[in-house]
Short mmCIF file of C-alpha atoms and ligand atoms in Angstrom, two decimals:
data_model
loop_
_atom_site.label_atom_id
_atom_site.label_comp_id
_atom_site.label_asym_id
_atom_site.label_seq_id
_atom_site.Cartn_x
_atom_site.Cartn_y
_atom_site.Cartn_z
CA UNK A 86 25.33 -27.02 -49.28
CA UNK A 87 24.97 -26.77 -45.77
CA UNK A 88 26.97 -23.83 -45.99
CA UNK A 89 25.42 -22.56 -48.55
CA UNK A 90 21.77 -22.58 -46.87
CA UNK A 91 22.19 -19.71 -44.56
CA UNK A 92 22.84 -16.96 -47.39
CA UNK A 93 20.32 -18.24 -49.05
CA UNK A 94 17.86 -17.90 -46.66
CA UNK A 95 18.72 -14.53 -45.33
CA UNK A 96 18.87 -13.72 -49.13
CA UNK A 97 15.16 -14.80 -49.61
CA UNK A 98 13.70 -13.19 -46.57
CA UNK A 99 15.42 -9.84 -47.62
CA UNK A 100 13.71 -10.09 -50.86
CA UNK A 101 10.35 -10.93 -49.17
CA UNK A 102 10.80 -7.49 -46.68
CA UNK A 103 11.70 -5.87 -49.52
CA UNK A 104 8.61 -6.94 -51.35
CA UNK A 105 5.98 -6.30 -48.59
CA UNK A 106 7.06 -2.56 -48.52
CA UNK A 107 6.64 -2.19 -52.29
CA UNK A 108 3.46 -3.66 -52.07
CA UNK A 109 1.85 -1.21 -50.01
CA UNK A 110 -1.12 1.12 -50.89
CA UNK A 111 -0.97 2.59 -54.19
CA UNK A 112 -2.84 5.27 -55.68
CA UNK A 113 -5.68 4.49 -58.26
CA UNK A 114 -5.08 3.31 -61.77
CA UNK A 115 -5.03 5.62 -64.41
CA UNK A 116 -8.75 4.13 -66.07
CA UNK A 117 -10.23 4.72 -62.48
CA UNK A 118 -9.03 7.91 -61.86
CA UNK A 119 -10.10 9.11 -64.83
CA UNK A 120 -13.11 7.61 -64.50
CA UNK A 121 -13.68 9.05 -60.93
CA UNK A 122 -12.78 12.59 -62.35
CA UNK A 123 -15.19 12.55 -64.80
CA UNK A 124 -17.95 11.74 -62.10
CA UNK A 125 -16.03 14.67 -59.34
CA UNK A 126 -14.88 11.85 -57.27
CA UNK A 127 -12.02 13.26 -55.45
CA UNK A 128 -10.52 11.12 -53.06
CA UNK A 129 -9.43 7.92 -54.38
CA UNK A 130 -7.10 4.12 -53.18
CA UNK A 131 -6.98 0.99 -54.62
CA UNK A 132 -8.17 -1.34 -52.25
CA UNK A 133 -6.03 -4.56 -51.61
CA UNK A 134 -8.18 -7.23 -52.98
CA UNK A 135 -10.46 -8.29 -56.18
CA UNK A 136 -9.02 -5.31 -58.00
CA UNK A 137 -11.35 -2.75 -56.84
CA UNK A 138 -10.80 0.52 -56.22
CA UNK A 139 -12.42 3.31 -54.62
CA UNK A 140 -12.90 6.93 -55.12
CA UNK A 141 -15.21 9.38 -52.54
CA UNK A 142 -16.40 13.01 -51.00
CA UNK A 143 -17.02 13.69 -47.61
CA UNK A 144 -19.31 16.55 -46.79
CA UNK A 145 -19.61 16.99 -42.66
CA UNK A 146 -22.26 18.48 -41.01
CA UNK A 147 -21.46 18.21 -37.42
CA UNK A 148 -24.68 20.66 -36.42
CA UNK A 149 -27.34 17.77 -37.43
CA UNK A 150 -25.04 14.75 -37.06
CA UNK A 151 -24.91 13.37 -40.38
CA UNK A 152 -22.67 13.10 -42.48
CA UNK A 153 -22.66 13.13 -46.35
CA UNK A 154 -20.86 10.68 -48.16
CA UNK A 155 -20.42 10.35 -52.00
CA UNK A 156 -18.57 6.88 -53.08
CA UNK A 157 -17.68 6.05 -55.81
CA UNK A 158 -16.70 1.95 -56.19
CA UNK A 159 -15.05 -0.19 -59.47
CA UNK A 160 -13.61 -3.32 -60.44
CA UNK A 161 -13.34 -4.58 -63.91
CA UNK A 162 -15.14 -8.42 -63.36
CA UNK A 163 -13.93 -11.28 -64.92
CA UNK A 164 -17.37 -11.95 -66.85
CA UNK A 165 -19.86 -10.04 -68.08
CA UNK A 166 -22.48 -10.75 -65.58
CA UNK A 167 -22.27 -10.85 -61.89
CA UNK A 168 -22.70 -8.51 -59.14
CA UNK A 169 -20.71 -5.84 -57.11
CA UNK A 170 -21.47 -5.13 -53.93
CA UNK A 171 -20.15 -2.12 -51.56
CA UNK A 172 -21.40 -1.43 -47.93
CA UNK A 173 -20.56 0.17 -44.11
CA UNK A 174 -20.64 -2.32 -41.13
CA UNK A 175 -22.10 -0.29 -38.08
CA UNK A 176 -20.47 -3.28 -35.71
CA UNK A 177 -17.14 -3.42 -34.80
CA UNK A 178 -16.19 -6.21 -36.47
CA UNK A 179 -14.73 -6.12 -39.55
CA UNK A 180 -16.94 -8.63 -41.48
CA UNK A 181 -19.92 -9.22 -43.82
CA UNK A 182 -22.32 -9.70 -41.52
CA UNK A 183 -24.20 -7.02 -40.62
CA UNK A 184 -23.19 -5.03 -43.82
CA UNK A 185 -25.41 -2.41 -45.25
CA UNK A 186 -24.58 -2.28 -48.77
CA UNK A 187 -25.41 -1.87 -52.05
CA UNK A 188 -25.71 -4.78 -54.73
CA UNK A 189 -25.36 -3.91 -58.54
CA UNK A 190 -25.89 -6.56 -60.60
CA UNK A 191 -25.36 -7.72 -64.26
CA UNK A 192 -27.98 -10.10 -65.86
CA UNK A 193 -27.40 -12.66 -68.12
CA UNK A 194 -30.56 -10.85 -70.28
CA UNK A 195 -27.98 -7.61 -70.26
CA UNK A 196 -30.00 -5.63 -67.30
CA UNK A 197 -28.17 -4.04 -64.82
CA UNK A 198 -29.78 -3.05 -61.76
CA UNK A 199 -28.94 -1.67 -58.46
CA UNK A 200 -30.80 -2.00 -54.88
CA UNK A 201 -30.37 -1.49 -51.25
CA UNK A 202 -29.54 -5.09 -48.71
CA UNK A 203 -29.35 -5.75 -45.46
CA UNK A 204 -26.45 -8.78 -45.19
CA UNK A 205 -27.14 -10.55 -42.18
CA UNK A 206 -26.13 -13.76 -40.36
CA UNK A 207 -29.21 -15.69 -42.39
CA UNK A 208 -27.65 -15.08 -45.53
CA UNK A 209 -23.95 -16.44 -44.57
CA UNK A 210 -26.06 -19.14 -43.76
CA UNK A 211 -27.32 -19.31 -47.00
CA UNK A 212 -30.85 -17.98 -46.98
CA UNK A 213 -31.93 -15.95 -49.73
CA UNK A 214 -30.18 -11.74 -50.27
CA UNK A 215 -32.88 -9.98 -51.16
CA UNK A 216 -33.37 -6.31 -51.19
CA UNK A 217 -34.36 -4.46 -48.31
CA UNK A 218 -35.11 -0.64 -48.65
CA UNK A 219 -32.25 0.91 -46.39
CA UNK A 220 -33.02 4.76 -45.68
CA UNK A 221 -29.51 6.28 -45.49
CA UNK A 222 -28.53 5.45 -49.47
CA UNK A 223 -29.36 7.49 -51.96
CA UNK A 224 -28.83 7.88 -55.95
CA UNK A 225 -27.97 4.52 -56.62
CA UNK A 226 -26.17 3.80 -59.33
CA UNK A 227 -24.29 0.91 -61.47
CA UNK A 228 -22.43 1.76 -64.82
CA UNK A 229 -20.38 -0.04 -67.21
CA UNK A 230 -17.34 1.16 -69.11
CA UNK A 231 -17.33 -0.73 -72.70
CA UNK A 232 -13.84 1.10 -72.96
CA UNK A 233 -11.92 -0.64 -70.10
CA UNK A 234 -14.24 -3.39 -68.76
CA UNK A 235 -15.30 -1.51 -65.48
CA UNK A 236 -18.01 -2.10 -63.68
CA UNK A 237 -19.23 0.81 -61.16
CA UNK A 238 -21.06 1.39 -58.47
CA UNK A 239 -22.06 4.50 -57.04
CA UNK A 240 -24.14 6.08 -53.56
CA UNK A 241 -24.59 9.05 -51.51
CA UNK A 242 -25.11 7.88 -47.67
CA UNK A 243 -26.49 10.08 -44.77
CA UNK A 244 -24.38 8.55 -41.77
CA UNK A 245 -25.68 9.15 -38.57
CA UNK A 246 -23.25 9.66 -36.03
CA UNK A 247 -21.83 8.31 -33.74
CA UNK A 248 -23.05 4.75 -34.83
CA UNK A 249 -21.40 5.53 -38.18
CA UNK A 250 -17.89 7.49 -37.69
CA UNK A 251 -16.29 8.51 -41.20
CA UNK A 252 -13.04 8.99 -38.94
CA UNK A 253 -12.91 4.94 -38.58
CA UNK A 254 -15.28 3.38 -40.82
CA UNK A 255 -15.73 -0.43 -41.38
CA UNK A 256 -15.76 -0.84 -44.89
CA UNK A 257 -17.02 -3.73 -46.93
CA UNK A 258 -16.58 -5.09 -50.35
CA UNK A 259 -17.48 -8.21 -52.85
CA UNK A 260 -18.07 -9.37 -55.95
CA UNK A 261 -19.95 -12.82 -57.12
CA UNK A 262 -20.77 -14.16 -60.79
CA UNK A 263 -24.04 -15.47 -60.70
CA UNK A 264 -27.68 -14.30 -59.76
CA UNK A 265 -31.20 -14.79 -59.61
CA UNK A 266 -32.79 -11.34 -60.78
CA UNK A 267 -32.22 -9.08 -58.32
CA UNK A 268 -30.85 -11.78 -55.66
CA UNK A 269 -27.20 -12.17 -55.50
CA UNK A 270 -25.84 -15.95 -54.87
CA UNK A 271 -22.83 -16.90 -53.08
CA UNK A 272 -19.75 -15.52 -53.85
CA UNK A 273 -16.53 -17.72 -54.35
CA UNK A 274 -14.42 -17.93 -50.87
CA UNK A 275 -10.86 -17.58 -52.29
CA UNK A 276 -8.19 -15.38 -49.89
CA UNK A 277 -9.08 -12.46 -52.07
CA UNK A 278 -13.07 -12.92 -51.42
CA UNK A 279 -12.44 -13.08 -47.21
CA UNK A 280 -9.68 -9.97 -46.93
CA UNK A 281 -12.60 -7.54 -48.45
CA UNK A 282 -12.81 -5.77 -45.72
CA UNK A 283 -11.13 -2.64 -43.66
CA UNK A 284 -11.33 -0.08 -41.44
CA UNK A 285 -10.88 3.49 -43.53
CA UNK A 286 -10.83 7.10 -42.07
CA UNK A 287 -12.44 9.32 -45.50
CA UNK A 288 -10.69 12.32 -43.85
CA UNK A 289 -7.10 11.00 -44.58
CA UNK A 290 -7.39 8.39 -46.52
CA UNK A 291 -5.54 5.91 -44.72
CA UNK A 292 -6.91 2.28 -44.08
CA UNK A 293 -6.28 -0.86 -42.09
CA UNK A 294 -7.35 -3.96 -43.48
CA UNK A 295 -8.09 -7.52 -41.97
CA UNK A 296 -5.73 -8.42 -43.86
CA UNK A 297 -3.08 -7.03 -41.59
CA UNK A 298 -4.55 -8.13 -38.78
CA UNK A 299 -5.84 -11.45 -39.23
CA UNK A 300 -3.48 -12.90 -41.52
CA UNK A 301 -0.42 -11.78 -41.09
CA UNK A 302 0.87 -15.67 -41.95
CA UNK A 303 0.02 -15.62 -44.83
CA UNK A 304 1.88 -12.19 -45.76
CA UNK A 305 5.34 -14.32 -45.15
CA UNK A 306 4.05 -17.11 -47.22
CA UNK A 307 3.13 -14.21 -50.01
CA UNK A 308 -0.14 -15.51 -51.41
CA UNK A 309 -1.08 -11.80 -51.32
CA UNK A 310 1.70 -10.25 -52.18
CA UNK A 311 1.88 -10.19 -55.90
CA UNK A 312 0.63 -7.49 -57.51
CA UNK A 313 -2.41 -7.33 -59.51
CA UNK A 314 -1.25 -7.24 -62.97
CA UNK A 315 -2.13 -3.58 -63.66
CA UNK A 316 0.32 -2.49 -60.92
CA UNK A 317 3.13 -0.57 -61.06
CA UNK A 318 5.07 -2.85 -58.69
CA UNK A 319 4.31 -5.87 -60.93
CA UNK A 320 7.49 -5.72 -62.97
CA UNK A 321 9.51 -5.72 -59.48
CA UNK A 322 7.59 -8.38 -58.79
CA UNK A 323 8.37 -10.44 -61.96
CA UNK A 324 12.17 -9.31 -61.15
CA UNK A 325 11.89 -10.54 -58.15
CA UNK A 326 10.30 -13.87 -59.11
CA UNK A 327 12.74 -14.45 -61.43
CA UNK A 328 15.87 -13.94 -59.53
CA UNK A 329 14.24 -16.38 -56.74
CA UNK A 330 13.56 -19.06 -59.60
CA UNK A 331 17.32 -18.83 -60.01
CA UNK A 332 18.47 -18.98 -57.14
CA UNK A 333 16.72 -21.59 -56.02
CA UNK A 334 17.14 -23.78 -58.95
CA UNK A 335 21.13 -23.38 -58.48
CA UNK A 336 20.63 -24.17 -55.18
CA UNK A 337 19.12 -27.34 -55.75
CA UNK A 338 21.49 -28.57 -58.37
CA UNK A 339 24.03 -27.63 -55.80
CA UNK A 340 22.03 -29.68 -52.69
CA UNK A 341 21.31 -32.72 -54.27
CA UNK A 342 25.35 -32.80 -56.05
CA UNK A 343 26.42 -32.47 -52.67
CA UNK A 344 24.31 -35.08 -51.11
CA UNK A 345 25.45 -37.88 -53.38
CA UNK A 346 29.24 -36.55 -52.39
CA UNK A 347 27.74 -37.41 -48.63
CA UNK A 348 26.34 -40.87 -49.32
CA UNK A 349 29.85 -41.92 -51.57
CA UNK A 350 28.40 -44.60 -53.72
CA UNK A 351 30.80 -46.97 -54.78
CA UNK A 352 30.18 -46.31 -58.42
CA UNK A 353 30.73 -42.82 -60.42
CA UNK A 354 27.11 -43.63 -62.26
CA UNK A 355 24.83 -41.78 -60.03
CA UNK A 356 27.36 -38.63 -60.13
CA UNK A 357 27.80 -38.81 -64.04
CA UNK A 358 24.24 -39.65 -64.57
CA UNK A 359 23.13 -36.40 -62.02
CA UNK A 360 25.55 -34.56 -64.59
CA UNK A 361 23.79 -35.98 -67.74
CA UNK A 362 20.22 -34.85 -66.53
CA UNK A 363 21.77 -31.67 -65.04
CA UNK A 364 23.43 -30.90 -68.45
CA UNK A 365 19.75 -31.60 -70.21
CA UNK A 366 17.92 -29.59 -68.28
CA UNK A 367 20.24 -27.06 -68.96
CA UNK A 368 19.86 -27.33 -72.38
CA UNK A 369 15.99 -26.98 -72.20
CA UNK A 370 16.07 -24.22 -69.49
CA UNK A 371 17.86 -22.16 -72.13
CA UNK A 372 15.97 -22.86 -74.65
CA UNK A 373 12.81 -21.39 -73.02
CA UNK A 374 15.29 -19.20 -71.39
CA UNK A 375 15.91 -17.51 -75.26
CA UNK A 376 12.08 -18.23 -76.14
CA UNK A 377 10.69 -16.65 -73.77
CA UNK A 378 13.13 -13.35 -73.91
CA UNK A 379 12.44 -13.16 -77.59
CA UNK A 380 8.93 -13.23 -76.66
CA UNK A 381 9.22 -10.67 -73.98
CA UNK A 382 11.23 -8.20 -76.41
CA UNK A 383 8.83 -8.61 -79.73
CA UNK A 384 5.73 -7.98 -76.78
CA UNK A 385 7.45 -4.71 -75.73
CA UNK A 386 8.39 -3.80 -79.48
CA UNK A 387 4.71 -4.10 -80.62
CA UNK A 388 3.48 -2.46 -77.30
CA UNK A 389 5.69 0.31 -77.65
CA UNK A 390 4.48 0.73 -81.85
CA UNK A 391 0.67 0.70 -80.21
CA UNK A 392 1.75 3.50 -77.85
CA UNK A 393 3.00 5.39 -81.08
CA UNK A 394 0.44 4.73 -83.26
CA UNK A 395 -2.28 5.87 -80.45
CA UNK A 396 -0.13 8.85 -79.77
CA UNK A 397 -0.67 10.02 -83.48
C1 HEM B 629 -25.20 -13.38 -51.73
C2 HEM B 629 -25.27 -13.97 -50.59
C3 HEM B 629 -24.03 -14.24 -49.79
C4 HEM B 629 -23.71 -15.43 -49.22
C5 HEM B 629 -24.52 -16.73 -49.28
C6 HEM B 629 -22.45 -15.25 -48.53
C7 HEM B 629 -21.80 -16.23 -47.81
C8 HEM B 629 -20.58 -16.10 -47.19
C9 HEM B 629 -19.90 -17.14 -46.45
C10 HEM B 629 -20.42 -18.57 -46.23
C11 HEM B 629 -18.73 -16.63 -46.02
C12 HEM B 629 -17.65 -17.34 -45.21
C13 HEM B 629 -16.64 -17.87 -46.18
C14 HEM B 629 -15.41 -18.45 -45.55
O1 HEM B 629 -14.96 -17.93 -44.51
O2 HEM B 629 -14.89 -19.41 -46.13
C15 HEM B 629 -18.66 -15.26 -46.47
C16 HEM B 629 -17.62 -14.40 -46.22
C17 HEM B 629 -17.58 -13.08 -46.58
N1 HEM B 629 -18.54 -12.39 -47.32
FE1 HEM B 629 -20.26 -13.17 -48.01
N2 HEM B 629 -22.03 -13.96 -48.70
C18 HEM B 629 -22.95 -13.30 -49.46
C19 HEM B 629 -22.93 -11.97 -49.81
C20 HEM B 629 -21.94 -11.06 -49.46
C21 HEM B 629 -21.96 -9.64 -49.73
C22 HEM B 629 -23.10 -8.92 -50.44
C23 HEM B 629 -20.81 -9.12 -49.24
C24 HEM B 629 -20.33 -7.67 -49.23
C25 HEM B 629 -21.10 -6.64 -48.99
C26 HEM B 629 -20.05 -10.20 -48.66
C27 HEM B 629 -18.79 -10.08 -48.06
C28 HEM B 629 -18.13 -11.09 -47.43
C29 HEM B 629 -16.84 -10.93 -46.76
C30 HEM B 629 -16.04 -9.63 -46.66
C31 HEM B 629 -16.51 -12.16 -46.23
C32 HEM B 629 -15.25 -12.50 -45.40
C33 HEM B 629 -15.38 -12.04 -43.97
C34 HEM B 629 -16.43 -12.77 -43.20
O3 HEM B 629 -16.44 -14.01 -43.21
O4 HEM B 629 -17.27 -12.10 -42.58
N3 HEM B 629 -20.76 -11.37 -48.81
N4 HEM B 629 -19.80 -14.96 -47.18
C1 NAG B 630 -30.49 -5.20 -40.73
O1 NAG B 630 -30.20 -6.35 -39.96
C2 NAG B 630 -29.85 -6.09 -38.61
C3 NAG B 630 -29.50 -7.41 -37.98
O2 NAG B 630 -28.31 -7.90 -38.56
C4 NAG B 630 -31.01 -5.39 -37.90
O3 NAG B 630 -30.64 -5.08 -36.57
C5 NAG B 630 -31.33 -4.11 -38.66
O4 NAG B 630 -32.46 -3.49 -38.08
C6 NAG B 630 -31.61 -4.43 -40.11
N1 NAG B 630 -31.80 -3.18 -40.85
C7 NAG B 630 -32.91 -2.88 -41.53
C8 NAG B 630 -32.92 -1.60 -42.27
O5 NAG B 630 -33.86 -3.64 -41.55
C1 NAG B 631 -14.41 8.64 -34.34
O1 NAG B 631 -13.19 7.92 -34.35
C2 NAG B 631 -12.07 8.69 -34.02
C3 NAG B 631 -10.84 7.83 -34.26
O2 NAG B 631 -11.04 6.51 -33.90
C4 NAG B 631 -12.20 9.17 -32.58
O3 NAG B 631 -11.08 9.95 -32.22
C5 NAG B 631 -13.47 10.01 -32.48
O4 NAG B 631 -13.68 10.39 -31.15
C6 NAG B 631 -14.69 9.23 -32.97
N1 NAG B 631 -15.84 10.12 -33.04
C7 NAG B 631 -17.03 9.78 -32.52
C8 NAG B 631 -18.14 10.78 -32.71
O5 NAG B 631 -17.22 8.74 -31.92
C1 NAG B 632 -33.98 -9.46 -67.52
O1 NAG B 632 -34.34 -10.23 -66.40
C2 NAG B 632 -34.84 -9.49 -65.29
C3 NAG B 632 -35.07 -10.42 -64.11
O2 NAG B 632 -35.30 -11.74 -64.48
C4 NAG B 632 -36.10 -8.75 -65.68
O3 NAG B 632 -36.58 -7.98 -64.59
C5 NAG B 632 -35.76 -7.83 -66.84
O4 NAG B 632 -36.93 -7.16 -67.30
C6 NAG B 632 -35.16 -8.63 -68.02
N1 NAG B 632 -34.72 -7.69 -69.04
C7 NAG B 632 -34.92 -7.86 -70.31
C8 NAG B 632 -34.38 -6.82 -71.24
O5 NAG B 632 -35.56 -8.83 -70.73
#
């Protein structure tokens, strides 16, 4: 096996270079961007974490210093209820403190409501969000789409230059599932929840994330490499998955077959026994192996008969 490890490894890491160019910026989904188009949104990305994505005008007006931004911002949430938030950080650090954003949130009573907050080092301590009247948004507004489950958020900001620069803007975004009226409460703290954040430039469109910067670990271990499951790039992904499954359960079999050649036990009962389990799992593996194909073929038959039917 010892052999064997090298090709396997360089095999592995090819697949995982091969992944983390595929998984690169896409443009929006086709419920977003008809959703933006609908509201004259032109610009639009997905961002690279909780599923949101983000659509927006820029309107520059270099002679009084301000510039006019219309965004545009979506997710669908898990839930219901909860609350999206979307805001500029005028410090140079991409993070949530010191955020200017705006909260939408959906009540358990079925309001929805949107305000102005100023996120500040209390409330990462955990003091009470509450809204603060912050003069550069204007037209608030949260929607829902009953059709595809989004929930929206939408502003116009006057940014003041040069403490706000649309060429490199810091960029924040959240969402959390529980509230008290119009106060947001904590949001969960999983990978997704801390890379929310990026420098963008609205003239080109093209972003930077922390998530290239600070964790760039965590790219080679792929925690955020899979695609959400509305990508395009999540079939190569399942591909991908797959073929590693296999190789690395052959691998195994392989390994361990070979170590009980090193260790020579005086009997032939740990090699014939190895083969019985090995010949058992076999059976089961292709068992689910046919299961789950039939499964995956009957799902794409009644998917594509939807399609038709819809297309009528
Ligand atoms: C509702 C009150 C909120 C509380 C109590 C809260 C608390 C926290 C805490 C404790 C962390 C650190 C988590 C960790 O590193 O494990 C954190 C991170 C973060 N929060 Fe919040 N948060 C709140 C609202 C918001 C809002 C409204 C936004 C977006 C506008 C936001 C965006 C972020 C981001 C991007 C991070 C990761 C980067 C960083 O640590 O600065 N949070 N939050
Ligand atoms: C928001 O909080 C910051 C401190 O983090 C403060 O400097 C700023 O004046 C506050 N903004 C408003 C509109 O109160
Ligand atoms: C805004 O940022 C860009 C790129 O970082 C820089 O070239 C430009 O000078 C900045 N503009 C202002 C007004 O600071
Ligand atoms: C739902 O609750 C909020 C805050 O508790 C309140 O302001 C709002 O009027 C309620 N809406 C309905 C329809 O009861």
């Amino acid at each position: 096996m010892y052999i064997f490890r090298g090709p396997v490894i360089v095999f592995i890491l090819a697949l995982f270079s091969l992944l983390s160019t595929t998984s690169q910026r896409s443009t929006c989904s086709e419920a977003f961007s008809k959703l933006k188009e609908d509201r004259h949104f032109e610009q639009c990305m997905k961002l690279p974490t909780l599923g949101a994505e983000f659509a927006w005008n820029i309107q520059e007006d270099h002679a009084r210093q301000v510039n006019q931004i219309d965004v545009f911002f979506g997710t669908r949430l898990h839930a219901e209820i909860g609350w999206l938030a979307w805001g500029v950080n005028p410090t140079n650090e991409l993070k949530m403190v010191g955020t200017r954003a705006i909260i939408g949130i959906s009540m358990p009573n079925g309001t929805r409501a949107i305000d102005t907050y100023n996120v500040t080092a209390a409330t990462k301590l955990g003091c009470g969000l509450q809204p603060l009247k912050i003069d550069f948004f204007k037209n608030m507004k949260i929607e829902y789409s009953d059709k595809n489950h989004y929930f929206m958020i939408s502003a116009s900001l006057y940014l003041p230059e040069p403490e706000y620069n649309i060429s490199s803007l810091n960029h924040v975004w959240q969402v959390g599932y529980q509230s008290n009226g119009m106060e947001p409460l904590m949001h969960p703290t999983s990978l997704q929840n801390v890379d929310s954040a990026e420098t963008i430039n609205l003239k080109t469109g093209v972003s930077e994330g922390v998530g290239q910067h600070r964790h760039h670990l965590r790219k080679m271990l792929a925690l955020r490499l899979k695609p959400r499951r509305t990508d395009e790039y999540r079939k190569f992904w399942n591909l991908y998955h797959h073929c590693l499954g296999y190789a690395l359960l052959a691998a195994i079999s392989v390994d361990i077959f070979l170590g009980i050649g090193i260790l020579r036990p005086l009997d032939h009962a740990w090699k014939w026994s190895y083969f019985g389990v090995l010949g058992i799992l076999g059976v089961i593996f292709l068992l689910f192996e046919i299961y789950s194909w039939c499964k995956f073929l009957n799902q794409k038959e009644k998917n594509n008969q939807e399609q038709r039917s819809q297309n009528k």
